[in-house]
mmCIF file of C-alpha atoms in Angstrom:
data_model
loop_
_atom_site.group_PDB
_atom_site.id
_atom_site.type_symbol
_atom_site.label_atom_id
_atom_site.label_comp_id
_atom_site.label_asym_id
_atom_site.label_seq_id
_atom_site.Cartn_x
_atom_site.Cartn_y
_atom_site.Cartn_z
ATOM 1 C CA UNK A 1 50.519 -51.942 224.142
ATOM 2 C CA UNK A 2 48.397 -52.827 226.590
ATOM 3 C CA UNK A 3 50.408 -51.586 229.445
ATOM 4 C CA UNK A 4 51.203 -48.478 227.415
ATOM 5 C CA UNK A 5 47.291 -47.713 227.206
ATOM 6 C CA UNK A 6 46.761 -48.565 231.063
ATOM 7 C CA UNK A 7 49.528 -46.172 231.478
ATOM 8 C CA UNK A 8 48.078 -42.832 229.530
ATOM 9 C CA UNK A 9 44.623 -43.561 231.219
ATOM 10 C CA UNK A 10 45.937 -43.716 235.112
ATOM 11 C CA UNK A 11 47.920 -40.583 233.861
ATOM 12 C CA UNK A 12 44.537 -38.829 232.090
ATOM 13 C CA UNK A 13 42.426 -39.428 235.584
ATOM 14 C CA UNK A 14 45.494 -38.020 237.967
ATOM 15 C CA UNK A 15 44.924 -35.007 235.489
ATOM 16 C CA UNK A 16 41.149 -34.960 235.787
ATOM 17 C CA UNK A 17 41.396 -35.158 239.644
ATOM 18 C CA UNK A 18 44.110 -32.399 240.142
ATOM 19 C CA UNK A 19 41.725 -30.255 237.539
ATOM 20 C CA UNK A 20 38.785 -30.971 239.737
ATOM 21 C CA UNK A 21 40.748 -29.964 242.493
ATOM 22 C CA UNK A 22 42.132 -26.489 241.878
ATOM 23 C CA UNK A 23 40.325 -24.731 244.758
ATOM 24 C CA UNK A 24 40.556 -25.623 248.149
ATOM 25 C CA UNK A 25 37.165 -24.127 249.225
ATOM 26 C CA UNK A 26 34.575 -22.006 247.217
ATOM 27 C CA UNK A 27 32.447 -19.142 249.073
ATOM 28 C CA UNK A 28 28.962 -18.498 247.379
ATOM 29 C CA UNK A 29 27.599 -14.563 246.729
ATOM 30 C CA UNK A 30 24.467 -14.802 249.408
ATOM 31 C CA UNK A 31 23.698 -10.839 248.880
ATOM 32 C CA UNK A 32 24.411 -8.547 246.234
ATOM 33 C CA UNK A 33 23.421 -5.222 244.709
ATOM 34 C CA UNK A 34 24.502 -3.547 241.463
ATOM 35 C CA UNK A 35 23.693 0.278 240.737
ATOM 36 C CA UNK A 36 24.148 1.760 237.197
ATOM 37 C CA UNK A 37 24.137 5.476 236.235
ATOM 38 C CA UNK A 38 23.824 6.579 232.551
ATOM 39 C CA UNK A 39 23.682 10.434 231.352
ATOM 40 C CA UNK A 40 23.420 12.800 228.508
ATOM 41 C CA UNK A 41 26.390 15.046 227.182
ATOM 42 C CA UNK A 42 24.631 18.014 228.666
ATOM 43 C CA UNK A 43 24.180 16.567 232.482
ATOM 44 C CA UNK A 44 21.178 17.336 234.216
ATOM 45 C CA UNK A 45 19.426 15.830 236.859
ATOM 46 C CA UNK A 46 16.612 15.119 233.673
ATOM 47 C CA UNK A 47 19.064 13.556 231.487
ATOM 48 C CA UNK A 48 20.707 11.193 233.725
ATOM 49 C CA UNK A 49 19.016 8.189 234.539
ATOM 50 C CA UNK A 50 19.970 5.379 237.497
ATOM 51 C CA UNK A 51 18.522 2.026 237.571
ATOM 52 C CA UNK A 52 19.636 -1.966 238.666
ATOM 53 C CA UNK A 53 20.636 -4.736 237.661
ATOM 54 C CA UNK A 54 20.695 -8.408 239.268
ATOM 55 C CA UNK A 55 23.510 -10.712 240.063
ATOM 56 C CA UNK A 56 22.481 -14.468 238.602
ATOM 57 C CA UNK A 57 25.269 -16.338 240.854
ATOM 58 C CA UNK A 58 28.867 -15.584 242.678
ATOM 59 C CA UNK A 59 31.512 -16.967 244.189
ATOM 60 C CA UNK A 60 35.077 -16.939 245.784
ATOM 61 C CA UNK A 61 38.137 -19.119 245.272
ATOM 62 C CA UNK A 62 40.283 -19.654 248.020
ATOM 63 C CA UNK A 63 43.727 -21.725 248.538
ATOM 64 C CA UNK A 64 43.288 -22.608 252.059
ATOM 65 C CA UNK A 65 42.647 -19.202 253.182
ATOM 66 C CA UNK A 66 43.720 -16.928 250.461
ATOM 67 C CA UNK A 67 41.340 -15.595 248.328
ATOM 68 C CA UNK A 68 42.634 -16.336 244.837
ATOM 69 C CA UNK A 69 39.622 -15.115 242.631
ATOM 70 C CA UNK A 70 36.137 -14.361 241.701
ATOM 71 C CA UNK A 71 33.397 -15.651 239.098
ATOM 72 C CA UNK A 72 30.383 -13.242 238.855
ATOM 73 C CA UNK A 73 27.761 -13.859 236.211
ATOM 74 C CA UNK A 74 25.216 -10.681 235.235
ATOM 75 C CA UNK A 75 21.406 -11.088 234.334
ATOM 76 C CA UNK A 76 20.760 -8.221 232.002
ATOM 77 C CA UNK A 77 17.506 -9.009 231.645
ATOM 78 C CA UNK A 78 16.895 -8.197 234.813
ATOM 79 C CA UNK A 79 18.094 -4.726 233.827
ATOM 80 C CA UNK A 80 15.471 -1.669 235.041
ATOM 81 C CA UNK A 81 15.091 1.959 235.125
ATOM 82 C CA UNK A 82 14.716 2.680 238.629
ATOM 83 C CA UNK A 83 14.691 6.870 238.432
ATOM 84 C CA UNK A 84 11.385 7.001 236.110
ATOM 85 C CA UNK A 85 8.084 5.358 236.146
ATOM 86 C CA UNK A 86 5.311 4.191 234.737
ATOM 87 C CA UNK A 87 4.899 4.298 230.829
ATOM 88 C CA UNK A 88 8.552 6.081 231.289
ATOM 89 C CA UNK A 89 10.594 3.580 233.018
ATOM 90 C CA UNK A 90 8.977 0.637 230.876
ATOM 91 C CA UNK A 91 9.969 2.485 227.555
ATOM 92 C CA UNK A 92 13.454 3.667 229.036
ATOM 93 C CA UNK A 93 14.176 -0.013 230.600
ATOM 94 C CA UNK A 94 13.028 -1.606 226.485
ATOM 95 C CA UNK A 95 14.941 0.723 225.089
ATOM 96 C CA UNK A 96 18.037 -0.417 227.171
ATOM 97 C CA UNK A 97 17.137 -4.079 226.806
ATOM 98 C CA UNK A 98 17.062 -3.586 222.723
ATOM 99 C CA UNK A 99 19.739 -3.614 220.249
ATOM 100 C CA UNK A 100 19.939 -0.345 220.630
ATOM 101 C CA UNK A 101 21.972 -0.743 223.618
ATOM 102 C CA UNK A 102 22.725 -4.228 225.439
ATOM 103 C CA UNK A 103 20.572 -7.106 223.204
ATOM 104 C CA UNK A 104 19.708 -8.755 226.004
ATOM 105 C CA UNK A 105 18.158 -11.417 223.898
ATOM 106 C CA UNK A 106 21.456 -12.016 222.032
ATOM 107 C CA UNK A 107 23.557 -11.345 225.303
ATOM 108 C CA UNK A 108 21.468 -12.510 228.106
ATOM 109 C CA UNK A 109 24.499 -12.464 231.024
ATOM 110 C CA UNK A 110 27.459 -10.572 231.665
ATOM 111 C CA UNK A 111 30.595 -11.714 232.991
ATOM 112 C CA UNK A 112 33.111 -10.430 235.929
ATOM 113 C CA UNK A 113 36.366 -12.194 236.377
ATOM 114 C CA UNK A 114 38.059 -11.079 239.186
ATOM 115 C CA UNK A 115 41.926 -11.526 239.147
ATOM 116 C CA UNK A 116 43.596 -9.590 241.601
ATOM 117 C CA UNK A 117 42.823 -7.303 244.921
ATOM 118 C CA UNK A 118 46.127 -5.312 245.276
ATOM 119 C CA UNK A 119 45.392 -3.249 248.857
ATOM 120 C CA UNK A 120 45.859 0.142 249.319
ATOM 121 C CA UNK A 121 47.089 2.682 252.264
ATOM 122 C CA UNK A 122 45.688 5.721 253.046
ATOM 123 C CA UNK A 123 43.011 6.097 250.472
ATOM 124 C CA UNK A 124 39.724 6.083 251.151
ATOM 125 C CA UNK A 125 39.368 2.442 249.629
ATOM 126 C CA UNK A 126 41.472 -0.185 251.109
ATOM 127 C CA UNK A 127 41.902 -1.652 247.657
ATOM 128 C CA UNK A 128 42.159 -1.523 244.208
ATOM 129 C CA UNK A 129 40.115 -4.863 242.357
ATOM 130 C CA UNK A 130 41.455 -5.602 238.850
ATOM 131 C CA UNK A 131 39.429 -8.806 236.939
ATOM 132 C CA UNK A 132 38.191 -9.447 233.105
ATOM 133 C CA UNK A 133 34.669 -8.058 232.295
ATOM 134 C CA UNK A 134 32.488 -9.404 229.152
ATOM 135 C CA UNK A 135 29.976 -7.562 228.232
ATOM 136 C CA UNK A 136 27.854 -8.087 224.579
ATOM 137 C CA UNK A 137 30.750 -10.627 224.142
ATOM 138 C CA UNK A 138 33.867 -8.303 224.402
ATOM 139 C CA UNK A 139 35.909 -8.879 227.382
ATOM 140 C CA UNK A 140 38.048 -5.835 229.028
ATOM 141 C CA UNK A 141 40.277 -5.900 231.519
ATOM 142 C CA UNK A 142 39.129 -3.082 233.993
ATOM 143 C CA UNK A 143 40.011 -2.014 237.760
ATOM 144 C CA UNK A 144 38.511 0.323 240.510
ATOM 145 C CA UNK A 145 38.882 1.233 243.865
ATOM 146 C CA UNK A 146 36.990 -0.575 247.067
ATOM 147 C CA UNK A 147 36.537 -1.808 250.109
ATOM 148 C CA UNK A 148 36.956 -5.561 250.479
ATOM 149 C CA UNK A 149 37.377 -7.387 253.828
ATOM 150 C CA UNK A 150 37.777 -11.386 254.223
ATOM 151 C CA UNK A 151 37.561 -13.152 256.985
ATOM 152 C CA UNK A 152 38.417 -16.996 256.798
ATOM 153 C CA UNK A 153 35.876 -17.913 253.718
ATOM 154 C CA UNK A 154 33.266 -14.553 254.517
ATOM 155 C CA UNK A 155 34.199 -11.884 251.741
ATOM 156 C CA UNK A 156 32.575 -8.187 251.485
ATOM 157 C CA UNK A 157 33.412 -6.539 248.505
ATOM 158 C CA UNK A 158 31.980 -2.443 248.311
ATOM 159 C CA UNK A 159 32.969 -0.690 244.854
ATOM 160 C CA UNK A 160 33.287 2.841 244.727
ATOM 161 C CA UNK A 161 31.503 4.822 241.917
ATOM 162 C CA UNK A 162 33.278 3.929 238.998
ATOM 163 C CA UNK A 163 33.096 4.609 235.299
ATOM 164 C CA UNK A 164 33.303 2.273 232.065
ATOM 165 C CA UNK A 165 33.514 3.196 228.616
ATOM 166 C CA UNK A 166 30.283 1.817 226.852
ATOM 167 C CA UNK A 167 31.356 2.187 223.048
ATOM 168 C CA UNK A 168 34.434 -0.304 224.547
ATOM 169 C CA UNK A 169 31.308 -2.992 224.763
ATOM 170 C CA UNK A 170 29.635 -1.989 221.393
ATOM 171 C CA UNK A 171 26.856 -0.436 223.692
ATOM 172 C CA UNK A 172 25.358 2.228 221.465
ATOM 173 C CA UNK A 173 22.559 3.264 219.110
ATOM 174 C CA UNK A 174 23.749 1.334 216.000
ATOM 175 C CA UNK A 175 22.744 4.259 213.080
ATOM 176 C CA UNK A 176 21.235 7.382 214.517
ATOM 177 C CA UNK A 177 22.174 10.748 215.731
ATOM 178 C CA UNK A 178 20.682 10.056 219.176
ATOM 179 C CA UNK A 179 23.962 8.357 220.439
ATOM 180 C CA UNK A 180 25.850 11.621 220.241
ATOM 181 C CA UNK A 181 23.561 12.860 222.949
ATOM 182 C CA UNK A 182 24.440 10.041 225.149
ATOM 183 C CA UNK A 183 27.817 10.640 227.339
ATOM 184 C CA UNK A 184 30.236 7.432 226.247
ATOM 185 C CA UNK A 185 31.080 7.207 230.683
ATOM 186 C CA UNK A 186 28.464 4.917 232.623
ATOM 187 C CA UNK A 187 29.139 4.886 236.207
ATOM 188 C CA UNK A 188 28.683 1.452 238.238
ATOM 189 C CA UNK A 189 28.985 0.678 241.804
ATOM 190 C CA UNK A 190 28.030 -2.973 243.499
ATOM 191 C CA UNK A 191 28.335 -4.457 246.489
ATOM 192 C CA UNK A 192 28.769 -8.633 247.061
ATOM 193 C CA UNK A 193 29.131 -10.382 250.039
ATOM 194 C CA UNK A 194 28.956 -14.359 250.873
ATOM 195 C CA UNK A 195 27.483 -13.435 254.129
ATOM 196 C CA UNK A 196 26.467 -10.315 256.195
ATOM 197 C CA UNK A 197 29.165 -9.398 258.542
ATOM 198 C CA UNK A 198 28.769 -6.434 261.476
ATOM 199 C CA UNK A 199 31.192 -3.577 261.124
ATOM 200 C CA UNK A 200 33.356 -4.407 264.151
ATOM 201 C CA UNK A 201 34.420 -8.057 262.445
ATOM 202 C CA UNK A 202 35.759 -6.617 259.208
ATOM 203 C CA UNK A 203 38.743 -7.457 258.502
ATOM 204 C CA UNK A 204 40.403 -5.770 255.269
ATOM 205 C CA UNK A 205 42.364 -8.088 252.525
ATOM 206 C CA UNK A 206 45.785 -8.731 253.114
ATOM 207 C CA UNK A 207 48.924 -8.650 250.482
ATOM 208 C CA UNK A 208 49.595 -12.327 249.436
ATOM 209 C CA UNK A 209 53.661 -13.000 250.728
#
């Protein structure tokens, strides 16, 4: 019994060690920038509004040197009207924070799971990113065309414009006729990197073999 017991426990820490040890190295997000456009069904440059939001942390998994995926974690509350101001962008930027929209108090982060960078040839993005996004607590599987180099552990990862469907997310005035006013397509475009690299050293991802 005894040996039996020793047995399952040398097993259990082999486990707990090979768990720890899923990632060879892991290359932090030092610089980061998220844009977000938002517009009325009858688009003028006075019904769409722009703003940010912050990243709260990054980082990239590598096996040796492949780049296997991506954790990115969202502070909505650091959400903000950037196209307005004053008394405007304060109202516009509650508004957005509120339950009308994104309950940041209930949902204080968002979540981006990157999965896969398939690469692309002769586009004008060199890739197309597919990962897992959770947003208000529904995660979507989404994808969108970009620009990502690595180099050894340095990634650089710039989105194109790209849209997302905001009633997928539960993102919308709960009970009133405003939402119909509100066009369902948000546009977001980011750009991460774990350091900043010069032009001439960019190298773009390469398929896995």
């Amino acid at each position: 019994m005894k040996r039996l017991l020793l047995f399952a426990m040398v097993c259990a820490s082999i486990s707990f060690v090979s768990a720890q040890k899923k990632f060879d190295k892991v290359s932090k997000v030092t610089s980061s920038e998220i844009r977000w456009w938002g517009y009325k069904v009858v688009k003028t440059e006075a019904s769409s509004h722009s703003g940010t939001v912050k990243l709260k942390s990054g980082k990239f998994n590598f096996d040796h040197t492949v780049l296997v995926d991506g954790e990115f974690i969202i502070d909505m509350r650091s959400m903000m009207a950037g196209d307005v101001s004053d008394e405007d962008q304060i109202k516009l930027t509650d508004d957005l924070k509120s339950s009308n929209f994104f309950e940041v108090k209930k949902f204080p982060i968002a979540k981006f799971h990157l999965t896969k960078i398939i690469p692309l040839a002769n586009s004008e993005y060199n890739s197309t990113v597919y990962g897992d996004l959770t947003l208000k607590g529904v995660r979507k599987t989404i994808s969108f065309p970009a620009n990502v180099y690595v180099t050894q552990f340095t990634t650089v990862i710039e989105s194109a414009k790209f849209s997302l469907n905001r009633r997928d997310f539960k993102v919308f005035y709960q009970s009133s006729l405003k939402d119909y006013f509100i066009k369902n397509e948000m546009d977001i475009q980011f750009k991460v990197s774990t350091e900043k690299l010069d032009n001439d050293n960019r190298i773009p991802v390469k398929k896995k073999k």
